[in-house]
Coordinates of C-alpha atoms and ligand atoms in Angstrom, one line a residue:
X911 CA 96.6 86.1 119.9
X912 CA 93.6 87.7 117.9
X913 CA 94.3 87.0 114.7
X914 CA 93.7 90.3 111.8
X915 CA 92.0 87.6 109.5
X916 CA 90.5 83.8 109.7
X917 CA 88.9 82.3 107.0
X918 CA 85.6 80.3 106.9
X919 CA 85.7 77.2 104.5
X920 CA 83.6 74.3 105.7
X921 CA 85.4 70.8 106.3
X922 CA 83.3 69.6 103.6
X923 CA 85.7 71.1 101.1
X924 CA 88.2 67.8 102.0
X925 CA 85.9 65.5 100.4
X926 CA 85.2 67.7 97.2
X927 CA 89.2 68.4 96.6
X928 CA 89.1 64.9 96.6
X929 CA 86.7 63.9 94.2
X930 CA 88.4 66.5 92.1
X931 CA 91.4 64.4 92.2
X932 CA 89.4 61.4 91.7
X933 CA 88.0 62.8 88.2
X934 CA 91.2 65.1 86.9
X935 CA 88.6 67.4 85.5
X936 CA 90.8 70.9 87.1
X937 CA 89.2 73.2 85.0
X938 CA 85.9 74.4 82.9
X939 CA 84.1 72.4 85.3
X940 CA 81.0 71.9 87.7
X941 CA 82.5 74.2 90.5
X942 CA 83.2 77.1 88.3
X943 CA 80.2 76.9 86.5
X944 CA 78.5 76.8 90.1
X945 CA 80.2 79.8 91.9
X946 CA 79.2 82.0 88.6
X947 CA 75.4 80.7 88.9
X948 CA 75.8 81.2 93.1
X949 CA 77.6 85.0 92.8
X950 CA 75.2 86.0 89.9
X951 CA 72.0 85.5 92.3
X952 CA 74.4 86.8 95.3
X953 CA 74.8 90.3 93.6
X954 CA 71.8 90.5 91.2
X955 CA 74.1 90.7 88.1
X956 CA 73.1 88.8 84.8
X957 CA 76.4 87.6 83.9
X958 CA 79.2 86.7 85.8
X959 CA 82.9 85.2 85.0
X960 CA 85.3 83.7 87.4
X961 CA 88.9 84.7 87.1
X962 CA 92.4 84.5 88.5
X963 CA 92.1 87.2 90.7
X964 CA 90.3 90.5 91.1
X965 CA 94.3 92.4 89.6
X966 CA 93.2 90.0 86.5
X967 CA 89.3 91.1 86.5
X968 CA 90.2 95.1 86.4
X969 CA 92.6 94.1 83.8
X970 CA 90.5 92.7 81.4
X971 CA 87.7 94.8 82.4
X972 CA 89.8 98.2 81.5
X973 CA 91.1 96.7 78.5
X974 CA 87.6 95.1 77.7
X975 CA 86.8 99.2 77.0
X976 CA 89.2 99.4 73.9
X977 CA 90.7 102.6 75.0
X978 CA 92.5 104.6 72.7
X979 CA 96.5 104.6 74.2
X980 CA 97.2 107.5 76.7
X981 CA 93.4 108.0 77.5
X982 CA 92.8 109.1 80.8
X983 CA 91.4 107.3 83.9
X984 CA 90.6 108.5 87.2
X985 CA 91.4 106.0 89.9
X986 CA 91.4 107.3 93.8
X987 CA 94.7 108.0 95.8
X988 CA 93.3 105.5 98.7
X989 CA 93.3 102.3 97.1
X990 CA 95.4 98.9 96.9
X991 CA 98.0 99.7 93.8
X992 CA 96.1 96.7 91.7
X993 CA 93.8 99.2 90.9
X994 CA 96.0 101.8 89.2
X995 CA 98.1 98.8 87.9
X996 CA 95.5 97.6 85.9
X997 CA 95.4 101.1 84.1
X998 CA 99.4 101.3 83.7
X999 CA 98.8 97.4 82.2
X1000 CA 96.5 98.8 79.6
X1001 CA 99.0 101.6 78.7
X1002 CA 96.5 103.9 79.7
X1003 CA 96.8 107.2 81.9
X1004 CA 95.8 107.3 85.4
X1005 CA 94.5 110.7 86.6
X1006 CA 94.5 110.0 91.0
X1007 CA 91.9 112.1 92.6
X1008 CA 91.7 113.1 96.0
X1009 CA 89.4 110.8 98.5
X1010 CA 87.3 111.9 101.8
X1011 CA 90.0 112.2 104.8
X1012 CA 87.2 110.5 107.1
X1013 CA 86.0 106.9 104.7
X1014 CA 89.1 107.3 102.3
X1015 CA 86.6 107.1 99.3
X1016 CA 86.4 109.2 95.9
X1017 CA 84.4 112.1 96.2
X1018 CA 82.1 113.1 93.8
X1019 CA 83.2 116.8 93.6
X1020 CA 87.0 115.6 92.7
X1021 CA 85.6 113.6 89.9
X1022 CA 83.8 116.5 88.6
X1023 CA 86.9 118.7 89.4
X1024 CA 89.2 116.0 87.1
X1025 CA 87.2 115.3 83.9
X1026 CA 88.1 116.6 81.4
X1027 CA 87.7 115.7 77.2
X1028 CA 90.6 113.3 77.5
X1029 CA 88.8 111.2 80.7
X1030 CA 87.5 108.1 78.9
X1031 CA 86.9 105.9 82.6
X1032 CA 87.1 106.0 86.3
X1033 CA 87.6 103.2 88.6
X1034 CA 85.3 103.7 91.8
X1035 CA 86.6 102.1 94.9
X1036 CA 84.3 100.8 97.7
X1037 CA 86.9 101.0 100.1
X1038 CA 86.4 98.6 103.8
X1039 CA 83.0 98.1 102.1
X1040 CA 81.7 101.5 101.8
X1041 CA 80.5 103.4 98.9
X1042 CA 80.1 106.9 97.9
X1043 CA 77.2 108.4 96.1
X1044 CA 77.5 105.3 93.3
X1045 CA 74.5 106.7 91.4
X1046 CA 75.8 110.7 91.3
X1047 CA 79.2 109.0 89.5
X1048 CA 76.8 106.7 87.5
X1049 CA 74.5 109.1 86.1
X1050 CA 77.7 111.7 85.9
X1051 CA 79.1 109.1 83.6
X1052 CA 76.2 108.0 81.4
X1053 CA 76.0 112.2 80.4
X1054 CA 80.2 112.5 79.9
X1055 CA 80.0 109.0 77.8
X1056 CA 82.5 107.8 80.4
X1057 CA 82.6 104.0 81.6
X1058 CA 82.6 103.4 85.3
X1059 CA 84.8 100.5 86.5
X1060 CA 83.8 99.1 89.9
X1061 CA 86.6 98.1 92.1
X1062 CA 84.8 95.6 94.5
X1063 CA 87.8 93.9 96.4
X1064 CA 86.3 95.0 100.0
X1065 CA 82.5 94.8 99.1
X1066 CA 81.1 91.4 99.2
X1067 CA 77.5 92.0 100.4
X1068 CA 77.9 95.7 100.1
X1069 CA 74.9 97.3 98.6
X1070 CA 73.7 100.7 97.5
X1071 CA 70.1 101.9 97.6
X1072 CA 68.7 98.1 97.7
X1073 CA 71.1 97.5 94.8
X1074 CA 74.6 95.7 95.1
X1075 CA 77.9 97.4 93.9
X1076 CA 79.4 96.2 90.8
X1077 CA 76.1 96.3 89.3
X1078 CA 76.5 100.5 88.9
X1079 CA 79.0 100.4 86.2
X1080 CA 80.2 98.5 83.2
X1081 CA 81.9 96.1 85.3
X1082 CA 82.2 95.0 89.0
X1083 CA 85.4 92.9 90.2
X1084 CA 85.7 91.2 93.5
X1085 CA 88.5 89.5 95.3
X1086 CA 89.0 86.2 97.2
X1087 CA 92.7 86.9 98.7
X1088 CA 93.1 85.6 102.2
X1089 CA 92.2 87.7 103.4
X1090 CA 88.8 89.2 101.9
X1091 CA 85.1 88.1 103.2
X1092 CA 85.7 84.6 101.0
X1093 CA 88.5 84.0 100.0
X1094 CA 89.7 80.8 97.0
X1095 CA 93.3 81.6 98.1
X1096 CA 94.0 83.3 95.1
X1097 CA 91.0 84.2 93.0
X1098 CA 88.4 86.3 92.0
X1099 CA 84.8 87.4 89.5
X1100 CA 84.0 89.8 87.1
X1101 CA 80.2 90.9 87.0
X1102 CA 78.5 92.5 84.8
X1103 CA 74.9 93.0 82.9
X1104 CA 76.1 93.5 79.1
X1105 CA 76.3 90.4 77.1
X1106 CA 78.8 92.0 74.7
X1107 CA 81.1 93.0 77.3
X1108 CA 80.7 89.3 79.2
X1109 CA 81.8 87.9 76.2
X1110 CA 84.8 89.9 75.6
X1111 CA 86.3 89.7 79.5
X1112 CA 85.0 85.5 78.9
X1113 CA 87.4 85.2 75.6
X1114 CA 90.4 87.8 76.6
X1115 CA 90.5 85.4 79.9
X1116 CA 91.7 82.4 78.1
X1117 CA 93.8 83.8 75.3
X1118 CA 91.3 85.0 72.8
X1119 CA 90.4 81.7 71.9
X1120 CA 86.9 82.4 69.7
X1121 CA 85.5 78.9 71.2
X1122 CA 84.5 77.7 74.4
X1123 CA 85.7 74.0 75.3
X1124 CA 81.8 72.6 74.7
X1125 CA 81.7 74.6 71.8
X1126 CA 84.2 73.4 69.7
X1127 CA 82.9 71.1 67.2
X1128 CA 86.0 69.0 67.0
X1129 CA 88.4 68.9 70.3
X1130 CA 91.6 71.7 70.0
X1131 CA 89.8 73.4 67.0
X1132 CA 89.7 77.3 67.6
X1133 CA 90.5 80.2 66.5
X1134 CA 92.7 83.0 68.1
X1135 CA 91.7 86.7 66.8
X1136 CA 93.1 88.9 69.8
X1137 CA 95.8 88.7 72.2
X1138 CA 94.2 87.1 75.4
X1139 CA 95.8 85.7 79.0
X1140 CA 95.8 83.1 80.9
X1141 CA 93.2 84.2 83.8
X1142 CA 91.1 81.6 84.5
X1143 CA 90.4 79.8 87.7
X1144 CA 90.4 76.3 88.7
X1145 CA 87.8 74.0 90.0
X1146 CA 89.4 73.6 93.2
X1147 CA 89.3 77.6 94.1
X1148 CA 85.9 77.5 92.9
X1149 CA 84.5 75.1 94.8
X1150 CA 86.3 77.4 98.0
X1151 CA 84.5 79.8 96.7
X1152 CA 81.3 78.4 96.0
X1153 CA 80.9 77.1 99.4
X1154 CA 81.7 79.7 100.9
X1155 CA 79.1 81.9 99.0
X1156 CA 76.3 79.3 100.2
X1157 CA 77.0 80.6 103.8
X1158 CA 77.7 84.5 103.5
X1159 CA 74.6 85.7 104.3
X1160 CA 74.9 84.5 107.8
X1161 CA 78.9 86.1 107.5
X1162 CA 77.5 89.0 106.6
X1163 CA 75.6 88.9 109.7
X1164 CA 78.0 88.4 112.3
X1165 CA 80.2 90.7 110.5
X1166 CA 77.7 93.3 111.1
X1167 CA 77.0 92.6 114.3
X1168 CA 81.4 92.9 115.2
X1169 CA 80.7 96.2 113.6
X1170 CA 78.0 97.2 115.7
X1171 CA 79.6 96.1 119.2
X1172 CA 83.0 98.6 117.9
X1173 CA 80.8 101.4 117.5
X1174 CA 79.1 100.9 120.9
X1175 CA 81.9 100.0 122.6
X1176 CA 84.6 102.9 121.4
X1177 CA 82.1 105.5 120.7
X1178 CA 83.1 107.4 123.7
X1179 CA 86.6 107.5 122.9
X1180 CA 87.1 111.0 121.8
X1181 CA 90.7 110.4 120.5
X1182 CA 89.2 108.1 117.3
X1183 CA 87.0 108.6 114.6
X1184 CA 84.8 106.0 112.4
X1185 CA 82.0 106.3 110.3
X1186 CA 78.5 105.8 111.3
X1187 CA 77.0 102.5 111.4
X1188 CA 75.9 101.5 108.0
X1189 CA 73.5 98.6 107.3
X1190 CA 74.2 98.3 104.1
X1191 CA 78.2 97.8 104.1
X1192 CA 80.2 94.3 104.0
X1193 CA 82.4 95.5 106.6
X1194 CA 85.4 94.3 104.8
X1195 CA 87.2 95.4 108.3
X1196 CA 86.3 98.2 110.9
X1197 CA 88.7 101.2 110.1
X1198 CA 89.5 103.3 113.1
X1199 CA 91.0 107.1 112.4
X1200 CA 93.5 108.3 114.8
X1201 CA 96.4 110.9 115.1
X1202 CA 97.8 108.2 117.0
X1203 CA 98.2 105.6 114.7
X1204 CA 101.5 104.2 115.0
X1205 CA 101.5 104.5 118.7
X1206 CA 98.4 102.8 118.7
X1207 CA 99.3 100.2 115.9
X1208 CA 102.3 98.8 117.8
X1209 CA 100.5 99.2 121.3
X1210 CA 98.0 96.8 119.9
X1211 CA 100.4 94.2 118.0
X1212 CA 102.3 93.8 121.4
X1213 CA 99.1 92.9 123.1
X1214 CA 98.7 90.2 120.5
X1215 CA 95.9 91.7 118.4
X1216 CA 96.3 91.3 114.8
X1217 CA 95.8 94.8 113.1
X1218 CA 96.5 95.7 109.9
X1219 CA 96.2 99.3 107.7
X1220 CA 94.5 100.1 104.5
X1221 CA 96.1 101.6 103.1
X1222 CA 99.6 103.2 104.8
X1223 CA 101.0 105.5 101.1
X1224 CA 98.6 107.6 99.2
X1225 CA 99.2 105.9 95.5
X1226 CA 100.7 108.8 93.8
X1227 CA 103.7 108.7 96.6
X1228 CA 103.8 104.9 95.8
X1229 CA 108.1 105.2 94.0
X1230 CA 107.0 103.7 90.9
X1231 CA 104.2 106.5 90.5
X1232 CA 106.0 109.1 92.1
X1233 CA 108.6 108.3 89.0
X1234 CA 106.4 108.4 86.8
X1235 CA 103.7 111.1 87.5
X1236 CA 105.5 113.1 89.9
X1237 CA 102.5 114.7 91.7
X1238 CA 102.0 117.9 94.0
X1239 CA 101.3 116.5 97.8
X1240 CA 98.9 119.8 98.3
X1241 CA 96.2 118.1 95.3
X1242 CA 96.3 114.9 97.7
X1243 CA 96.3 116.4 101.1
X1244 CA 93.3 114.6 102.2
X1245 CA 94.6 110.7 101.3
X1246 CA 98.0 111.6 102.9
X1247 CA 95.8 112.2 105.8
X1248 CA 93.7 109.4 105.6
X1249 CA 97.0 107.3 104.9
X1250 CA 98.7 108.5 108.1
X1251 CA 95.7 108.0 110.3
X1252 CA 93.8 104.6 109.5
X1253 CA 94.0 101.3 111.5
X1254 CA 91.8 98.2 110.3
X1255 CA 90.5 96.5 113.0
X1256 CA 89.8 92.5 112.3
X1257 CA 86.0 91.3 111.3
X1258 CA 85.4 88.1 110.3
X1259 CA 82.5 85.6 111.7
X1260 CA 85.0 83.8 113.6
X1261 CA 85.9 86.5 115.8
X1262 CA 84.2 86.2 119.2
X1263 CA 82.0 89.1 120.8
X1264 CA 85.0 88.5 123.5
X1265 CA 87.9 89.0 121.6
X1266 CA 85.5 92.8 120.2
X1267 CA 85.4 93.4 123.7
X1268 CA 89.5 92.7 124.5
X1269 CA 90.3 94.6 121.6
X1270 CA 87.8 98.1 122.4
X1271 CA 89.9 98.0 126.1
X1272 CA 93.3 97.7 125.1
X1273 CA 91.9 100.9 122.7
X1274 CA 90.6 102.2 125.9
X1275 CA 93.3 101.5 128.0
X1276 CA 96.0 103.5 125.5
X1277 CA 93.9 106.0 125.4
X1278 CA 93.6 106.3 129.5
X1279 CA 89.7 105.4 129.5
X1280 CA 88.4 104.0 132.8
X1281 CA 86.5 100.9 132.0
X1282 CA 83.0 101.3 133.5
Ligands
PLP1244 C1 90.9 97.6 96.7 C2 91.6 96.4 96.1 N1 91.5 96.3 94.7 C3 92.1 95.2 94.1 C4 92.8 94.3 94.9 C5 93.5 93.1 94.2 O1 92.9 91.9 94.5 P1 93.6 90.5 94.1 O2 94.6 90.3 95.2 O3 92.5 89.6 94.2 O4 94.2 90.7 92.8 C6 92.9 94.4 96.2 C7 93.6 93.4 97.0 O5 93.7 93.2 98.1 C8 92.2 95.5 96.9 O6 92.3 95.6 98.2

């Protein structure tokens, strides 16, 4: 079996759970303090929080704006639903634009096509690791007085024009699910390079409280002026994390490397489509376009290779938004497309040159190629 995902922790993480345990000290700790310090020189940003997720992250960042209720936000069709959730949390309005059929990313002429006096935000998606024209949108905003949001999930390592995403907008948020280039189990950062706004996400993600644990001149004395969460993250994700950050340079490698072999290996096979080899992307996973897809998907799971599809509903069909919005399928034409016709083939450094090669035949073999 070839599994869709395998994660990378080094062993070392035993003994450092376990002087964790030894000291009780879960939170506000070493580890966390580390994996902001690490990620801030990873990505460039000046300030950096951890948090309990990357869901959590657009939260607070959208909220974090002090949007006026009902204001609108543009979010992309093609995207995992945390990152229209986050607008629905804040009682705001999500506006979905349409997304290139081919990468499944916003387009900059939708954006333009959408604003209007009542669009206050838009959350940009880097979707498998790619990234539209980031400084167009950026530069579009700074002249509407709009705040771009970065939705960073796939983009570890992803950078734009020397620069690395999250860093474009107000805020950048990345996720360490299971299944992402790092992953803390559960767990993610917000970046960012305003001190104003740092502070806010820092304080909304542990409750509103006005005073940071070595800030507090007597122990439990604080003050609580908004309505915060509970966001934080513990040591022991952190320190996941924070190894795992010390090594992904040489991930990011390999990952491109898996990239590279795909391209070579299926670019004769007429009956798919991908996008051009890209130095500059995380390659979050290898997306593969085909009219084929099922077909192919369940071809591929009965030969044991783990394959997996982002994403298989446009958002606005999503029930819950469908309810809610109930949008025309001819504005969204191109992410029903996109949704109908992507597979995600696995990348991670783990996966062998080998198992690239097994899986480019069996894609080969279903689609009657001769092996040469
Ligand atoms: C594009 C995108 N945004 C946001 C999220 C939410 O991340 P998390 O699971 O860390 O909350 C995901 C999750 O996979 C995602 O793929």
């Amino acid at each position: 079996m070839i599994a869709f995902s395998k994660h990378s922790i080094p062993k070392k993480i035993k003994k450092i759970f376990s002087d964790i345990l030894k000291t009780g000290w879960f939170t506000h700790g070493k580890y966390t303090n580390g994996f902001e310090n690490e990620f801030k020189k990873f990505t460039g940003a000046k300030y950096c929080t951890v948090v309990s997720s990357c869901t959590a992250g657009l939260h607070l960042s959208i909220l974090a704006l002090g949007l006026k209720k009902n204001s609108e936000v543009l979010v992309p069709a093609m995207s995992h639903t945390a990152t229209s959730h986050a607008v629905e949390y804040a009682n705001l309005k999500v506006k979905f634009l349409d997304v290139n059929p081919n990468s499944g990313n916003i387009e900059f002429t939708e954006i333009v096509k959408n604003t209007t006096k009542n669009t206050k935000a838009i959350m940009v998606v880097h979707l498998n690791g790619n990234v539209s024209d980031i400084k167009k949108i950026k530069n579009f905003c700074k002249k509407k007085k709009i705040f771009l949001i970065e939705d960073c999930a796939h983009a570890l390592g992803t950078k734009y024009q020397n620069k690395h995403v999250g860093n474009y907008g107000i805020s950048g948020c990345f996720s360490f699910y299971p299944t992402k280039q790092i992953t803390t189990g559960e767990g993610g950062v917000v970046i960012t390079n305003s001190k104003s706004f740092y502070y806010k996400i820092k304080k909304l993600k542990a409750f509103g409280i006005d005073k940071d644990i070595k800030d507090r001149k007597l122990p439990g004395k604080y003050n609580v002026k908004e309505l915060g969460f509970n966001y934080r993250m513990t040591e022991l994700h952190a320190a996941m994390g924070l190894l795992q950050l010390k090594n992904y340079n040489k991930f990011l490698l390999k990952r491109k490397l898996i990239a590279k072999r795909y391209i070579k290996n299926l670019s004769n096979v007429k009956e798919i489509d991908f996008i051009d080899y890209n130095k500059d992307s995380s390659y979050f996973i290898f997306p593969i376009i085909t009219k084929l897809r099922d077909t192919l998907l369940k071809y591929l799971i009965k030969k044991k290779i783990g394959v997996s599809i982002h994403y298989a509903t446009s958002l606005p069909f999503m029930s819950y938004y469908k309810k809610k919005y109930n949008l025309n399928k001819t504005n969204y034409k191109s992410s029903i497309i996109y949704a109908d016709r992507n597979i995600s083939l696995p990348v991670y450094p783990k996966l062998s040159f080998k198992e690239v090669d097994k899986i480019c035949l069996e894609i080969k073999k279903f689609f009657n190629y001769k092996e040469k």
